[in-house]
Short mmCIF file of N, CA, C and O in Angstrom, two decimals:
data_model
loop_
_atom_site.label_atom_id
_atom_site.label_comp_id
_atom_site.label_asym_id
_atom_site.label_seq_id
_atom_site.Cartn_x
_atom_site.Cartn_y
_atom_site.Cartn_z
N UNK A 198 85.32 -12.99 32.34
CA UNK A 198 84.87 -13.27 31.16
C UNK A 198 83.03 -13.20 31.23
O UNK A 198 82.44 -13.32 30.02
N UNK A 199 82.58 -12.63 32.15
CA UNK A 199 81.26 -11.90 32.43
C UNK A 199 81.13 -11.23 31.77
O UNK A 199 81.69 -10.16 31.25
N UNK A 200 79.35 -10.55 31.44
CA UNK A 200 79.45 -9.40 31.69
C UNK A 200 77.25 -9.09 32.12
O UNK A 200 77.22 -9.78 32.72
N UNK A 201 77.91 -7.94 31.69
CA UNK A 201 76.03 -7.64 32.46
C UNK A 201 75.84 -6.16 31.63
O UNK A 201 76.67 -5.99 30.95
N UNK A 202 74.07 -5.60 31.22
CA UNK A 202 74.05 -4.92 30.57
C UNK A 202 73.85 -5.50 29.24
O UNK A 202 73.06 -4.46 28.36
N UNK A 203 73.35 -6.76 28.93
CA UNK A 203 73.23 -6.96 27.49
C UNK A 203 72.28 -7.02 27.05
O UNK A 203 71.84 -6.65 25.66
N UNK A 204 71.18 -6.61 28.06
CA UNK A 204 69.90 -6.68 28.30
C UNK A 204 69.20 -4.92 27.15
O UNK A 204 68.44 -5.41 26.57
N UNK A 205 69.98 -4.04 28.19
CA UNK A 205 69.36 -3.07 27.57
C UNK A 205 70.50 -2.75 25.75
O UNK A 205 69.41 -1.67 24.89
N UNK A 206 70.76 -3.84 25.34
CA UNK A 206 71.54 -3.55 24.25
C UNK A 206 70.50 -4.11 22.85
O UNK A 206 70.46 -3.59 21.94
N UNK A 207 69.87 -4.97 23.80
CA UNK A 207 68.80 -5.74 22.91
C UNK A 207 67.73 -4.85 22.66
O UNK A 207 67.08 -4.70 21.79
N UNK A 208 67.08 -4.99 23.86
CA UNK A 208 66.06 -4.11 24.21
C UNK A 208 66.08 -2.45 24.21
O UNK A 208 64.67 -1.74 24.38
N UNK A 209 67.25 -1.58 24.35
CA UNK A 209 67.49 -0.39 23.95
C UNK A 209 66.25 0.18 25.51
O UNK A 209 65.99 1.45 25.04
N UNK A 210 66.35 -0.54 26.49
CA UNK A 210 65.42 -0.06 27.67
C UNK A 210 66.27 0.55 28.64
O UNK A 210 67.69 -0.29 28.63
N UNK A 211 66.35 0.94 29.47
CA UNK A 211 67.63 1.19 30.92
C UNK A 211 68.15 0.08 31.08
O UNK A 211 66.97 -1.40 31.07
N UNK A 212 68.94 -0.04 31.92
CA UNK A 212 70.00 -1.29 32.04
C UNK A 212 69.14 -1.65 33.78
O UNK A 212 68.60 -0.49 34.41
N UNK A 213 68.77 -2.59 34.28
CA UNK A 213 68.07 -3.54 35.25
C UNK A 213 69.48 -3.92 36.05
O UNK A 213 68.83 -4.44 37.36
N UNK A 214 70.80 -4.03 35.76
CA UNK A 214 71.36 -4.92 36.85
C UNK A 214 72.42 -4.01 37.21
O UNK A 214 72.38 -2.80 36.86
N UNK A 215 72.78 -4.15 38.52
CA UNK A 215 74.30 -3.12 39.17
C UNK A 215 74.95 -4.27 39.97
O UNK A 215 74.82 -5.27 39.94
N UNK A 216 76.15 -3.98 39.41
CA UNK A 216 77.23 -4.75 39.51
C UNK A 216 78.10 -4.35 40.97
O UNK A 216 78.17 -2.94 40.54
N UNK A 217 78.56 -5.01 41.95
CA UNK A 217 79.73 -3.94 42.34
C UNK A 217 80.89 -5.08 42.70
O UNK A 217 80.48 -6.72 43.18
N UNK A 218 81.95 -4.98 42.88
CA UNK A 218 82.86 -5.83 42.73
C UNK A 218 83.35 -6.08 43.76
O UNK A 218 83.69 -4.80 44.63
N UNK A 219 83.75 -7.32 44.28
CA UNK A 219 84.29 -7.66 45.91
C UNK A 219 85.90 -7.02 45.86
O UNK A 219 86.54 -6.62 47.16
N UNK A 220 86.46 -6.75 44.81
CA UNK A 220 87.90 -6.33 45.13
C UNK A 220 87.77 -5.55 43.39
O UNK A 220 87.75 -6.19 42.78
N UNK A 221 89.81 -5.50 43.63
CA UNK A 221 89.67 -4.69 42.09
C UNK A 221 89.70 -5.78 40.85
O UNK A 221 89.54 -6.77 41.10
N UNK A 222 88.94 -5.24 40.19
CA UNK A 222 88.38 -5.97 38.97
C UNK A 222 89.09 -4.69 38.03
O UNK A 222 87.86 -4.14 37.29
N UNK A 223 89.42 -5.40 36.76
CA UNK A 223 89.26 -4.73 35.18
C UNK A 223 88.39 -5.15 34.84
O UNK A 223 87.61 -6.48 34.42
N UNK A 224 88.13 -4.15 33.93
CA UNK A 224 86.17 -4.08 33.33
C UNK A 224 86.51 -3.65 32.26
O UNK A 224 87.39 -2.13 31.85
N UNK A 225 85.91 -3.70 30.61
CA UNK A 225 85.98 -2.83 30.04
C UNK A 225 84.55 -2.48 29.74
O UNK A 225 83.48 -3.06 30.32
N UNK A 226 84.15 -1.34 29.42
CA UNK A 226 83.52 -0.75 28.92
C UNK A 226 83.26 0.00 27.39
O UNK A 226 83.76 0.45 27.51
N UNK A 227 81.35 -0.54 26.97
CA UNK A 227 81.28 -0.04 25.60
C UNK A 227 80.24 0.72 25.64
O UNK A 227 78.89 0.41 26.83
N UNK A 228 80.08 1.55 25.37
CA UNK A 228 79.00 2.49 25.25
C UNK A 228 78.06 1.60 24.30
O UNK A 228 78.48 0.81 23.33
N UNK A 229 76.30 2.34 24.36
CA UNK A 229 75.12 1.10 23.88
C UNK A 229 75.42 0.96 22.27
O UNK A 229 75.69 -0.04 21.96
N UNK A 230 75.88 2.02 21.82
CA UNK A 230 76.50 1.58 20.31
C UNK A 230 77.31 0.97 19.55
O UNK A 230 77.43 0.22 18.92
N UNK A 231 78.45 0.76 20.55
CA UNK A 231 79.48 0.66 20.13
C UNK A 231 79.07 -0.86 20.36
O UNK A 231 79.73 -2.08 19.85
N UNK A 232 78.45 -1.64 21.44
CA UNK A 232 78.37 -2.92 21.76
C UNK A 232 77.56 -3.46 20.72
O UNK A 232 77.86 -4.81 20.58
N UNK A 233 76.40 -2.17 20.23
CA UNK A 233 75.53 -3.30 19.06
C UNK A 233 76.59 -3.37 18.00
O UNK A 233 76.37 -4.43 17.14
N UNK A 234 77.44 -2.27 17.53
CA UNK A 234 77.90 -2.12 16.47
C UNK A 234 79.29 -4.16 16.80
O UNK A 234 79.27 -4.80 15.60
N UNK A 235 79.46 -4.38 17.60
CA UNK A 235 80.32 -5.80 18.03
C UNK A 235 79.26 -6.44 17.57
O UNK A 235 80.13 -7.70 17.24
N UNK A 236 78.28 -7.03 17.99
CA UNK A 236 77.18 -7.64 18.12
C UNK A 236 76.97 -7.69 16.43
O UNK A 236 77.36 -9.02 16.31
N UNK A 237 76.83 -6.97 15.93
CA UNK A 237 76.40 -7.34 14.22
C UNK A 237 77.85 -7.77 13.65
O UNK A 237 77.62 -8.30 12.91
N UNK A 238 79.10 -7.18 14.36
CA UNK A 238 80.39 -7.78 13.32
C UNK A 238 80.51 -8.74 13.52
O UNK A 238 81.26 -9.09 13.16
N UNK A 239 80.40 -9.15 14.81
CA UNK A 239 80.81 -10.37 15.92
C UNK A 239 80.17 -10.95 15.97
O UNK A 239 79.43 -11.21 17.20
N UNK A 240 79.34 -12.16 15.14
CA UNK A 240 77.95 -13.12 15.35
C UNK A 240 78.40 -14.38 16.93
O UNK A 240 77.57 -14.32 17.31
N UNK A 241 80.17 -14.17 16.60
CA UNK A 241 80.56 -15.23 17.71
C UNK A 241 80.24 -14.79 18.98
O UNK A 241 79.48 -15.30 20.20
N UNK A 242 79.55 -13.08 19.47
CA UNK A 242 79.99 -12.58 20.68
C UNK A 242 78.51 -12.54 20.72
O UNK A 242 77.67 -12.34 21.88
N UNK A 243 77.05 -12.11 19.72
CA UNK A 243 75.86 -12.32 19.48
C UNK A 243 75.78 -13.74 20.33
O UNK A 243 75.19 -13.96 21.13
N UNK A 244 76.54 -14.73 20.37
CA UNK A 244 75.82 -16.22 19.73
C UNK A 244 76.04 -16.49 21.47
O UNK A 244 75.23 -17.31 22.46
N UNK A 245 77.82 -16.28 22.04
CA UNK A 245 77.55 -16.31 22.86
C UNK A 245 76.99 -15.39 24.00
O UNK A 245 76.59 -15.93 25.33
N UNK A 246 76.04 -14.42 23.84
CA UNK A 246 75.84 -13.80 24.71
C UNK A 246 74.11 -14.64 24.89
O UNK A 246 73.69 -14.80 25.72
N UNK A 247 73.47 -14.47 23.46
CA UNK A 247 72.54 -16.00 23.85
C UNK A 247 72.39 -16.71 24.66
O UNK A 247 71.84 -17.48 25.31
N UNK A 248 73.80 -17.15 24.50
CA UNK A 248 73.90 -18.48 25.76
C UNK A 248 73.62 -18.03 26.99
O UNK A 248 73.49 -18.87 27.66
N UNK A 249 74.64 -17.40 27.06
CA UNK A 249 74.32 -17.24 28.43
C UNK A 249 72.81 -16.49 29.00
O UNK A 249 72.07 -16.72 30.14
N UNK A 250 72.54 -15.75 27.87
CA UNK A 250 71.16 -15.42 28.37
C UNK A 250 70.19 -16.45 28.27
O UNK A 250 69.16 -16.44 30.07
N UNK A 251 70.56 -17.48 27.54
CA UNK A 251 69.20 -18.85 27.85
C UNK A 251 69.60 -19.74 29.20
O UNK A 251 68.70 -19.88 30.35
N UNK A 252 71.35 -19.98 29.35
CA UNK A 252 71.08 -20.27 30.58
C UNK A 252 71.11 -19.24 31.75
O UNK A 252 70.13 -20.36 33.06
N UNK A 253 70.61 -17.65 31.90
CA UNK A 253 70.46 -17.08 33.04
C UNK A 253 68.25 -17.48 33.32
O UNK A 253 68.05 -16.98 34.18
N UNK A 254 68.11 -18.11 32.14
CA UNK A 254 66.55 -17.40 31.76
C UNK A 254 65.85 -18.83 32.57
O UNK A 254 65.07 -19.47 32.77
N UNK A 255 66.57 -20.07 31.73
CA UNK A 255 66.66 -21.47 32.65
C UNK A 255 66.81 -21.53 34.00
O UNK A 255 66.18 -22.14 34.92
N UNK A 256 67.60 -20.58 35.02
CA UNK A 256 67.92 -20.74 36.10
C UNK A 256 66.98 -20.05 37.04
O UNK A 256 66.14 -21.02 38.05
N UNK A 257 66.42 -19.13 35.94
CA UNK A 257 65.26 -18.18 36.70
C UNK A 257 64.17 -19.14 36.53
O UNK A 257 63.53 -19.11 37.86
N UNK A 258 63.72 -19.96 35.80
CA UNK A 258 63.02 -20.95 35.70
C UNK A 258 63.02 -21.59 36.56
O UNK A 258 61.74 -22.97 37.25
N UNK A 259 63.63 -22.21 36.80
CA UNK A 259 64.21 -23.37 37.73
C UNK A 259 64.17 -23.91 39.27
O UNK A 259 63.46 -23.97 40.19
N UNK A 260 64.38 -22.05 39.64
CA UNK A 260 64.56 -21.59 40.52
C UNK A 260 62.87 -21.38 40.85
O UNK A 260 62.64 -22.01 41.89
N UNK A 261 61.66 -21.02 40.02
CA UNK A 261 60.81 -20.65 40.28
C UNK A 261 60.06 -21.81 40.54
O UNK A 261 58.92 -22.04 40.97
N UNK A 262 60.35 -22.91 40.12
CA UNK A 262 59.79 -24.30 40.28
C UNK A 262 59.93 -24.81 41.58
O UNK A 262 59.30 -25.47 41.28
N UNK A 263 61.08 -24.92 41.94
CA UNK A 263 61.27 -25.39 43.16
C UNK A 263 60.85 -24.38 43.90
O UNK A 263 61.40 -23.69 44.81
#
């Protein structure tokens, strides 16, 4: 249920994440233009992504303060 590469969809810049699976992991890969279409057509997907991005930003902010 996790995702990565979302920043590149939003800002159209190269990806900054690298992911390595510790075990066999089924994944769904979408080209950037397909991901953008999903976000536009499915507002719930966009909202879910924004919530995760907000959580990640808060975690970074909290880590920086401590």
